[in-house]
PDB file of C-alpha atoms in Angstrom:
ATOM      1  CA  UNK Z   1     -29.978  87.026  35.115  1.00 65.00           C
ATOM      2  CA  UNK Z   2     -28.233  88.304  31.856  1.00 75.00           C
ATOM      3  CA  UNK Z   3     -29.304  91.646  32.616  1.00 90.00           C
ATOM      4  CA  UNK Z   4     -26.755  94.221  32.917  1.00 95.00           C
ATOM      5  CA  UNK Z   5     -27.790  97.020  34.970  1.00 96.00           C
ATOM      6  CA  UNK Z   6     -26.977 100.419  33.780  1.00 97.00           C
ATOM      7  CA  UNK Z   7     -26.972 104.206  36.310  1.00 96.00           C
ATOM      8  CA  UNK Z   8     -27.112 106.778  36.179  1.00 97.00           C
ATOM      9  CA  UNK Z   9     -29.441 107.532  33.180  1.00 96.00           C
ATOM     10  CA  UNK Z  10     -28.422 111.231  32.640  1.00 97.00           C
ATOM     11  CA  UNK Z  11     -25.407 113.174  34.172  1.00 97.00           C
ATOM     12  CA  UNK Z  12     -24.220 116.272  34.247  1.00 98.00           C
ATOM     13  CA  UNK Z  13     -21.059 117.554  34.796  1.00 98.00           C
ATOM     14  CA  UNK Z  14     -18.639 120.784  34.480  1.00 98.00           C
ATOM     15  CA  UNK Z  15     -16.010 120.621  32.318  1.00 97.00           C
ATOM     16  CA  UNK Z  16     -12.992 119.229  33.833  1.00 97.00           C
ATOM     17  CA  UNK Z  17     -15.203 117.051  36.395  1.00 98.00           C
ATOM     18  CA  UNK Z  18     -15.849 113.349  36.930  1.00 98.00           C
ATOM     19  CA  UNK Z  19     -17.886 111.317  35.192  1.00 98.00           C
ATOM     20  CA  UNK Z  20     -19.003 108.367  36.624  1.00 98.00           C
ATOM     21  CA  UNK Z  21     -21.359 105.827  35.333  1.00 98.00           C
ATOM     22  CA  UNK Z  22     -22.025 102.117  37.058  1.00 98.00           C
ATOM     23  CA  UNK Z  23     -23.269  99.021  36.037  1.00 98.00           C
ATOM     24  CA  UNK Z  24     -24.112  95.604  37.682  1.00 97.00           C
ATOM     25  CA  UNK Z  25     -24.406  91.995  36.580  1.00 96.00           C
ATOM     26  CA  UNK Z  26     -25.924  88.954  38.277  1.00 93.00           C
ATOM     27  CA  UNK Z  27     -24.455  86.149  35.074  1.00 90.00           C
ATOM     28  CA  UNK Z  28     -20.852  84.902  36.511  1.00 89.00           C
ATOM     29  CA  UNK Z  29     -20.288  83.734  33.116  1.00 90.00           C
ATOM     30  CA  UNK Z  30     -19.475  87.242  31.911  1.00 93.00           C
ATOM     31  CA  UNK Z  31     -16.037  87.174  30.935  1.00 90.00           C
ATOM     32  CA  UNK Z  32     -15.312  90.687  29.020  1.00 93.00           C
ATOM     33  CA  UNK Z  33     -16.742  93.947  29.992  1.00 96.00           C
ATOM     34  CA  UNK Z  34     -16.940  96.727  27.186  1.00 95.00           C
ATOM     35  CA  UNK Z  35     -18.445 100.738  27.436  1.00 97.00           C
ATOM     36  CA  UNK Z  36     -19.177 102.068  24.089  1.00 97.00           C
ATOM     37  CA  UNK Z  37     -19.850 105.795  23.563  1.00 97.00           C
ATOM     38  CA  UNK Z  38     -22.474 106.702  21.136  1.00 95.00           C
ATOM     39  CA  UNK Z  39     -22.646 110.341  19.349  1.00 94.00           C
ATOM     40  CA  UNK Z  40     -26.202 111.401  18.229  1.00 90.00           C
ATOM     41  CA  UNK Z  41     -27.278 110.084  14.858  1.00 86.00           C
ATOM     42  CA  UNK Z  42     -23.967 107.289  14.768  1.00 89.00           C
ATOM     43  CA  UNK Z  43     -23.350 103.958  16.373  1.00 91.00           C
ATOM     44  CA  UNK Z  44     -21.486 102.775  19.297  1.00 94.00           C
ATOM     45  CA  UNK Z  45     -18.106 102.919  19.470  1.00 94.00           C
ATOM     46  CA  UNK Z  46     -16.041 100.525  21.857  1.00 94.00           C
ATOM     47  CA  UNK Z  47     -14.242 103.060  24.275  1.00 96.00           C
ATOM     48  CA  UNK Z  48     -12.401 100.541  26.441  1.00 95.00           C
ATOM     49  CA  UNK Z  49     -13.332  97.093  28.006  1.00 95.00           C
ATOM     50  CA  UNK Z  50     -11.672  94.868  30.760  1.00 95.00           C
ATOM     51  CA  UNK Z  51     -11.112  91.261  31.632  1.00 92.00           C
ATOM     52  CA  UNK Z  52     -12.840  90.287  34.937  1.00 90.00           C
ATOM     53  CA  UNK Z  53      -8.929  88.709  36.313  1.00 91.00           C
ATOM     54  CA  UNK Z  54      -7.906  92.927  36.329  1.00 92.00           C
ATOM     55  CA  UNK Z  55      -9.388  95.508  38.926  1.00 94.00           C
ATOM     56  CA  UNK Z  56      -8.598  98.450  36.761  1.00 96.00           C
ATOM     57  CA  UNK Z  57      -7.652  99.954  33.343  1.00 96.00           C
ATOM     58  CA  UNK Z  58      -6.545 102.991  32.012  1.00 97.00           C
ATOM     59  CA  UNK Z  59      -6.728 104.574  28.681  1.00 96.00           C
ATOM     60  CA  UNK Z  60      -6.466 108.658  28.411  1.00 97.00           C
ATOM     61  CA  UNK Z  61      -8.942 110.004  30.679  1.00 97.00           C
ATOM     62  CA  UNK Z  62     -11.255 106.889  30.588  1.00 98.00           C
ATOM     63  CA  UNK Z  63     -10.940 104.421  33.090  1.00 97.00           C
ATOM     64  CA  UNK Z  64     -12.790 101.354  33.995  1.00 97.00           C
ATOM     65  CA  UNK Z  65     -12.664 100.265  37.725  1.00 96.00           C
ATOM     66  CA  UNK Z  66     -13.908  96.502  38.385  1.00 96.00           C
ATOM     67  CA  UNK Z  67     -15.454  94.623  41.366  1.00 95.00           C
ATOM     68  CA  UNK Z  68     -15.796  90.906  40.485  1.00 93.00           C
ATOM     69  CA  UNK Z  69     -17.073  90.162  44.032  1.00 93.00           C
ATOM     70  CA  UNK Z  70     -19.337  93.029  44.267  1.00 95.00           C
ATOM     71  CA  UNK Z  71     -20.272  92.409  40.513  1.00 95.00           C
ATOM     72  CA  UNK Z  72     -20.016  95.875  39.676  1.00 96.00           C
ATOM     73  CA  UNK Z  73     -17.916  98.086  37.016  1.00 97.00           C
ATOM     74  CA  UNK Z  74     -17.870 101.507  36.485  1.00 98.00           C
ATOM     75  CA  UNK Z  75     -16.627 104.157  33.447  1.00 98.00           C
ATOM     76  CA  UNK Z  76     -14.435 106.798  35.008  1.00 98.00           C
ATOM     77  CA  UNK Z  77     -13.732 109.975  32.763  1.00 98.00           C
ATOM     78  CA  UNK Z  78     -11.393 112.940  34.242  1.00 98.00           C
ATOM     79  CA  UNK Z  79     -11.139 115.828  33.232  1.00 98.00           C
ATOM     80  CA  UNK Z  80     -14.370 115.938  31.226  1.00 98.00           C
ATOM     81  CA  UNK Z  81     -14.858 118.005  27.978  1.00 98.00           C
ATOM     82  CA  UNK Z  82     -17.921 119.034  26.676  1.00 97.00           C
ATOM     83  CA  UNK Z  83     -16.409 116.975  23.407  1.00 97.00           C
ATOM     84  CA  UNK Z  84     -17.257 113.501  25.919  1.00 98.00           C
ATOM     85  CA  UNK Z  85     -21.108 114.849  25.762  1.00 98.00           C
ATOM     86  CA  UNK Z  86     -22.518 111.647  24.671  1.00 97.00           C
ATOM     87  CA  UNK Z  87     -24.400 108.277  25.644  1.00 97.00           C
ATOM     88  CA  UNK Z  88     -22.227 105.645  26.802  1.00 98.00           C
ATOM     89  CA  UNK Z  89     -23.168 101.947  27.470  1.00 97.00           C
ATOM     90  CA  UNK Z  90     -21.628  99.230  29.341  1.00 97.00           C
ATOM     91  CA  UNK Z  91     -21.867  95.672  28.296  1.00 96.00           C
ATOM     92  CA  UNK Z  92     -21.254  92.197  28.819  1.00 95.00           C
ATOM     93  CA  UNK Z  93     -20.268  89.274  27.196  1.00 92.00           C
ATOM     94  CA  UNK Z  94     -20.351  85.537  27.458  1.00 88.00           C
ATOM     95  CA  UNK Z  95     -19.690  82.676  25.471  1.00 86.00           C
ATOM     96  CA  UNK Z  96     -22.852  80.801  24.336  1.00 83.00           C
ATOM     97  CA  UNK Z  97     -23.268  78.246  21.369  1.00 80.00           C
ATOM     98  CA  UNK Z  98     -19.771  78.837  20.267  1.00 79.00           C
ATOM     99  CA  UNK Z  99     -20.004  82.415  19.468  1.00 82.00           C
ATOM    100  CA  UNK Z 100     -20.204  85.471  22.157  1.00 85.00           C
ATOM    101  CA  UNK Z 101     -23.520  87.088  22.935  1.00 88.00           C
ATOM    102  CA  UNK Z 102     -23.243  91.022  24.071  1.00 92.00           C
ATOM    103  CA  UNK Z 103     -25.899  92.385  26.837  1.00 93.00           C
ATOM    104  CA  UNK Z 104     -25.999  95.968  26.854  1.00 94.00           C
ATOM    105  CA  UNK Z 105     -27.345  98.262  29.832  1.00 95.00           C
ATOM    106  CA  UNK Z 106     -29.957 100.608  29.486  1.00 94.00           C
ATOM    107  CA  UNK Z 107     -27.502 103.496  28.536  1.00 96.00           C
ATOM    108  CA  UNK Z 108     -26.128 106.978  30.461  1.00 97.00           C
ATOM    109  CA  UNK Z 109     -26.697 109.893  28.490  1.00 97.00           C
ATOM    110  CA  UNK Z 110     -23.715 112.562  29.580  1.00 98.00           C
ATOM    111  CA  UNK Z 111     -23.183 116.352  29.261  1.00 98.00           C
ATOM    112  CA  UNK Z 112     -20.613 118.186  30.071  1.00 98.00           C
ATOM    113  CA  UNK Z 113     -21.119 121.623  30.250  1.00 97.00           C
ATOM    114  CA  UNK Z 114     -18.212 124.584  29.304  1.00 92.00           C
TER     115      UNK Z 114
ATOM    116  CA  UNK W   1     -10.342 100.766   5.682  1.00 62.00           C
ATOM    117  CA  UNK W   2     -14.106 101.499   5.242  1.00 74.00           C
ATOM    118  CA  UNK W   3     -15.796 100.438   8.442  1.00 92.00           C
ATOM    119  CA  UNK W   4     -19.051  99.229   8.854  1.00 96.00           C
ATOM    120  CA  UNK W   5     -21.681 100.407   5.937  1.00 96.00           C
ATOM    121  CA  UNK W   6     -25.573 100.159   6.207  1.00 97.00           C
ATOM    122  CA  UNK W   7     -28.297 101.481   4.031  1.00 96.00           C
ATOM    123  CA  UNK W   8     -30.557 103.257   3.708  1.00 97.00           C
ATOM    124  CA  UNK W   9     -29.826 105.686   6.767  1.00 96.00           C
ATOM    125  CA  UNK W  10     -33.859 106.590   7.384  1.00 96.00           C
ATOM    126  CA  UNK W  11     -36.738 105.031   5.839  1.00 96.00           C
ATOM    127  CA  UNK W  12     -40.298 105.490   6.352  1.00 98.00           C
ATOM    128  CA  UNK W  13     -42.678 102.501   6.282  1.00 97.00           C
ATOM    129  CA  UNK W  14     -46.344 101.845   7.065  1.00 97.00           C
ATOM    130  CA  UNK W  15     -47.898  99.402   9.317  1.00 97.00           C
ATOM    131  CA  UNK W  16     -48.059  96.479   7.416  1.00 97.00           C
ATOM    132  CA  UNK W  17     -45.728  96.721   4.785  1.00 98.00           C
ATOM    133  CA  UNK W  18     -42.073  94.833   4.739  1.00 98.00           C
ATOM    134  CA  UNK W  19     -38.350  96.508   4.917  1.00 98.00           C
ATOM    135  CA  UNK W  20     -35.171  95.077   4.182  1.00 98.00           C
ATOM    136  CA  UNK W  21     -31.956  96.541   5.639  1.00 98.00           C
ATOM    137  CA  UNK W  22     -28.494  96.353   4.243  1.00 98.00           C
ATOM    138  CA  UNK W  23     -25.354  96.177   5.559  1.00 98.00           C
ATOM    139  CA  UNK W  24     -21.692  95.504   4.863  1.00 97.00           C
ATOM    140  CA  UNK W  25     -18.858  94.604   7.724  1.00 96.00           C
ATOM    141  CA  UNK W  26     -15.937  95.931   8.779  1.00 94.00           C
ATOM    142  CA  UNK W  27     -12.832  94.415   5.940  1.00 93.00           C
ATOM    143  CA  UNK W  28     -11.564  91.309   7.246  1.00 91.00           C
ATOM    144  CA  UNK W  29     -14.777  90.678   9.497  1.00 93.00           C
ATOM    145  CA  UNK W  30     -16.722  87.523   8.982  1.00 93.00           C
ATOM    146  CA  UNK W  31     -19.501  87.799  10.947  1.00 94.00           C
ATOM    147  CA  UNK W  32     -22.576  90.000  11.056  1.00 95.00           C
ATOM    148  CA  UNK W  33     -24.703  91.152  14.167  1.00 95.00           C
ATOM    149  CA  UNK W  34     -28.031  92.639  13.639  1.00 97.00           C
ATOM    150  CA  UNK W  35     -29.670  95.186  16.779  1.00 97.00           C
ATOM    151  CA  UNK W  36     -32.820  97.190  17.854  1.00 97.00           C
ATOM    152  CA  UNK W  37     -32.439 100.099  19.253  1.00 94.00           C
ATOM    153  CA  UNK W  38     -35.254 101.856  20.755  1.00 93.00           C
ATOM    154  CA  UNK W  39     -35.445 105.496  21.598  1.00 90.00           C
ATOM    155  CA  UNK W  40     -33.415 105.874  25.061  1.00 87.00           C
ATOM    156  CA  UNK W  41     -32.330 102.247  25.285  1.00 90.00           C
ATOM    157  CA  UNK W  42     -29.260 100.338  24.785  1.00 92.00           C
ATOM    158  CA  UNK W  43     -29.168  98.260  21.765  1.00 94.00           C
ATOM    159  CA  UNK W  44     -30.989  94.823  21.777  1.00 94.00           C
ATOM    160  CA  UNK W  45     -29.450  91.858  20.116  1.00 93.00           C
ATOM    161  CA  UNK W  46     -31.535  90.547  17.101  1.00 96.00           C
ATOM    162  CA  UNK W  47     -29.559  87.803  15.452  1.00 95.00           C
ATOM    163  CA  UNK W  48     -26.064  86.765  14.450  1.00 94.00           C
ATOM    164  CA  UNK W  49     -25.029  85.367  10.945  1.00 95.00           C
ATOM    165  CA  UNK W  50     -21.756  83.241  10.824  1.00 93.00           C
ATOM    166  CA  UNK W  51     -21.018  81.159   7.138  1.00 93.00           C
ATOM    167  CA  UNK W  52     -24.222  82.391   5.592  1.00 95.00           C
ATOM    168  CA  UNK W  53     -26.008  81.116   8.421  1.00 94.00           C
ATOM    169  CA  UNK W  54     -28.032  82.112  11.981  1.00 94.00           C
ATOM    170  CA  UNK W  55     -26.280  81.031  14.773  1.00 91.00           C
ATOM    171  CA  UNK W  56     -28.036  82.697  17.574  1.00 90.00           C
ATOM    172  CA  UNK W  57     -31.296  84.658  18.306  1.00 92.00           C
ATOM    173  CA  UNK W  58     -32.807  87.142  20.418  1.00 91.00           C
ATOM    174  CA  UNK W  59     -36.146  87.357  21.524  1.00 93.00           C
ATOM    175  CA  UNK W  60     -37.455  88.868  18.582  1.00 96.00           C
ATOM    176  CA  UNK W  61     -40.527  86.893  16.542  1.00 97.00           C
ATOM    177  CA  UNK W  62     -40.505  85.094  13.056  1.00 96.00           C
ATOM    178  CA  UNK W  63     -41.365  88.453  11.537  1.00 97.00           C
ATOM    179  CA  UNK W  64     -37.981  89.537  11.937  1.00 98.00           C
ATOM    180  CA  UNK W  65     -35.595  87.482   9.661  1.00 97.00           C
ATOM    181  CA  UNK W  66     -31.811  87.916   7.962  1.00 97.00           C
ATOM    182  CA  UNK W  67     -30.089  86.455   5.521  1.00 97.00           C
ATOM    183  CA  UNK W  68     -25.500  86.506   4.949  1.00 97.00           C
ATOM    184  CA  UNK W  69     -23.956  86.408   1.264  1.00 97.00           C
ATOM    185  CA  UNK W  70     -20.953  84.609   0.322  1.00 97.00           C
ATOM    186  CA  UNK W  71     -18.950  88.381   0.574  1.00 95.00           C
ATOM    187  CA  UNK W  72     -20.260  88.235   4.320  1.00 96.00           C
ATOM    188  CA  UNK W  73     -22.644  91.398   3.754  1.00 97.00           C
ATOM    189  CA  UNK W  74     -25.845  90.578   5.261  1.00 98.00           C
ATOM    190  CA  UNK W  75     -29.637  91.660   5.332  1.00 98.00           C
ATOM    191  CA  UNK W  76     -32.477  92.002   7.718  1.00 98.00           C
ATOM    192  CA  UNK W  77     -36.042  91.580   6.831  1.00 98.00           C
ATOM    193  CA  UNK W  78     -39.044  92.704   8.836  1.00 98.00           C
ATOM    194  CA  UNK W  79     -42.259  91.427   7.990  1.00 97.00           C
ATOM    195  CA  UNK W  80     -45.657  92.738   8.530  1.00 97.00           C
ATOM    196  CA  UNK W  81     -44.376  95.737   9.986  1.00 98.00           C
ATOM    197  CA  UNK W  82     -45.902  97.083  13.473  1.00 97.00           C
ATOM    198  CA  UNK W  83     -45.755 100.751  15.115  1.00 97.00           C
ATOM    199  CA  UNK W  84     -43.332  99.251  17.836  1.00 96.00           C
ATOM    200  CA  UNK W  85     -40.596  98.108  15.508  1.00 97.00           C
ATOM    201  CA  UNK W  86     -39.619 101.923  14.730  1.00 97.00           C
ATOM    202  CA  UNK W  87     -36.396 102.130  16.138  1.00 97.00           C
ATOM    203  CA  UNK W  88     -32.808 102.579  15.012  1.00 96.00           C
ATOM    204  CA  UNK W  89     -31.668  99.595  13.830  1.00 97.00           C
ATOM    205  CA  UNK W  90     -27.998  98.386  14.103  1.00 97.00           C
ATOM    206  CA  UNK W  91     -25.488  95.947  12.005  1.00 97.00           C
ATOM    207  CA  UNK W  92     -22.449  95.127  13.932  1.00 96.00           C
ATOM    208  CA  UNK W  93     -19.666  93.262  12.371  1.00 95.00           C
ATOM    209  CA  UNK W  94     -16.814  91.241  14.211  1.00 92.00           C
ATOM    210  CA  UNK W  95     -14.413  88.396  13.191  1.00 90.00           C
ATOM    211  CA  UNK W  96     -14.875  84.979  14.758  1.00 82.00           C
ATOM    212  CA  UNK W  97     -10.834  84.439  15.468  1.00 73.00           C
ATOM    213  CA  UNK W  98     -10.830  87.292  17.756  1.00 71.00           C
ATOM    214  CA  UNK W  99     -10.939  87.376  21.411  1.00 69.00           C
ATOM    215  CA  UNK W 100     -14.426  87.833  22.750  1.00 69.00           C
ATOM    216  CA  UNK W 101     -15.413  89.017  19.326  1.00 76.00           C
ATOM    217  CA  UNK W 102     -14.877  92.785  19.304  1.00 85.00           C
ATOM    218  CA  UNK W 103     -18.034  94.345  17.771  1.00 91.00           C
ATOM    219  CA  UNK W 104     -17.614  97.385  15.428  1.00 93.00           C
ATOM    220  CA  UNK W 105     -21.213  99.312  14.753  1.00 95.00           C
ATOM    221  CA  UNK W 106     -22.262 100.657  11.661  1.00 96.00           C
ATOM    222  CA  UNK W 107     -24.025 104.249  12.407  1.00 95.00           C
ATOM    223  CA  UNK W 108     -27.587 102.496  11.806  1.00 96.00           C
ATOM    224  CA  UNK W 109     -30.535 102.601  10.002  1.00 97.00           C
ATOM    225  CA  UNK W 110     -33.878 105.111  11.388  1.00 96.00           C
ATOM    226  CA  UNK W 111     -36.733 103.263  10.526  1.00 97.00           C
ATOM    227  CA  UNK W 112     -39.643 105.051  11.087  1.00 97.00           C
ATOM    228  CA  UNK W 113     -43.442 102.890  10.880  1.00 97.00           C
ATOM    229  CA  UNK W 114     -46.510 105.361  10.691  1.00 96.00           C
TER     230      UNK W 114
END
């Protein structure tokens, strides 16, 4: 139940495309819902995240569209560069034992081809 | 601002032996957040160190262990070393006041057990 379900596992996509990558949740008690984008041989980065009270946010060309009934979020990047080439990860987060415990999905490695 | 640090970057054990990773967080961070991640997986949570102290677990066994110092840097220890705990290994700082507890990644430690 605090899995967080992660697809596709690889995408491609032309440059200037959409990428789209999905995740699902069964725990209700997930309150914050980050992606993180991780370059070959570095960590994760936080890329954006969203409160389950908003539907949608924006930043650049990344966007996060969320579901709360469905219990499903997606990572939406327009107009993709071959710069975005990466593996990003969604995650989850809850509050447990006063501090807050992340659950990653499995990952989605991207490229974007020129 | 220097972000997260860890050391060493790669290192090379045998089955068997022990390994202690290093890691400093993120200025102004007060809490430490140690990950596995395998090849092709998302990260998976190890343990968390708050006040010099483990305040939450994952499922990993007593083999794996941590310790925090007064300047909040922090350690992890792997005992006994098996083939299955090569993996990159993650230290995630984040500071306790802030909302949900925005993790920051260091860019990992490659350990390698032949």
């Amino acid at each position: 139940q605090q899995q967080v379900k992660q697809s596709p596992q690889s995408l491609i996509v032309q440059k200037g495309g959409i990428s789209i990558i999905n995740c699902a949740y069964e725990n209700t008690a997930f309150d914050y819902f980050p992606w993180y984008q991780q370059f070959p041989g570095k960590g994760p980065a936080l890329l954006i995240a969203i409160r389950p009270d908003v539907s949608e946010k924006k930043e650049g060309r990344f966007t996060i569209s969320f579901n709360k009934s469905a219990k499903q979020f997606s990572l939406h990047i327009m107009d993709s560069q071959p710069g975005d080439s990466a593996t990003y990860f969604c995650a989850a987060t809850f509050l447990t034992s006063g501090t807050y415990k992340y659950i990653f999905g499995t990952g989605t490695r991207l490229k974007v081809l020129a | 601002d220097a972000g997260v640090t860890q050391s060493p970057t790669h290192l090379i054990k045998t089955r068997g032996q022990q390994v202690t990773l290093r890691c400093s967080p993120k200025s102004g961070h007060d809490t430490v957040s140690w990950y596995q991640q395998a090849l092709g997986q998302g990260p998976q949570f190890i343990f968390q160190y708050y006040e010099e102290e483990e305040r939450q677990r994952g499922n990993f066994p007593d083999r794996f262990s941590g310790h925090q110092f007064p300047n909040y840097s922090s350690e992890l220890n792997v005992n006994a070393l098996l083939l299955g705990d090569s993996a990159l290994y993650l230290c995630a700082s984040s500071f306790k006041g802030l909302a949900n507890e925005k993790l920051f990644f260091g860019s990992g430690t490659q350990l390698s057990v032949l």
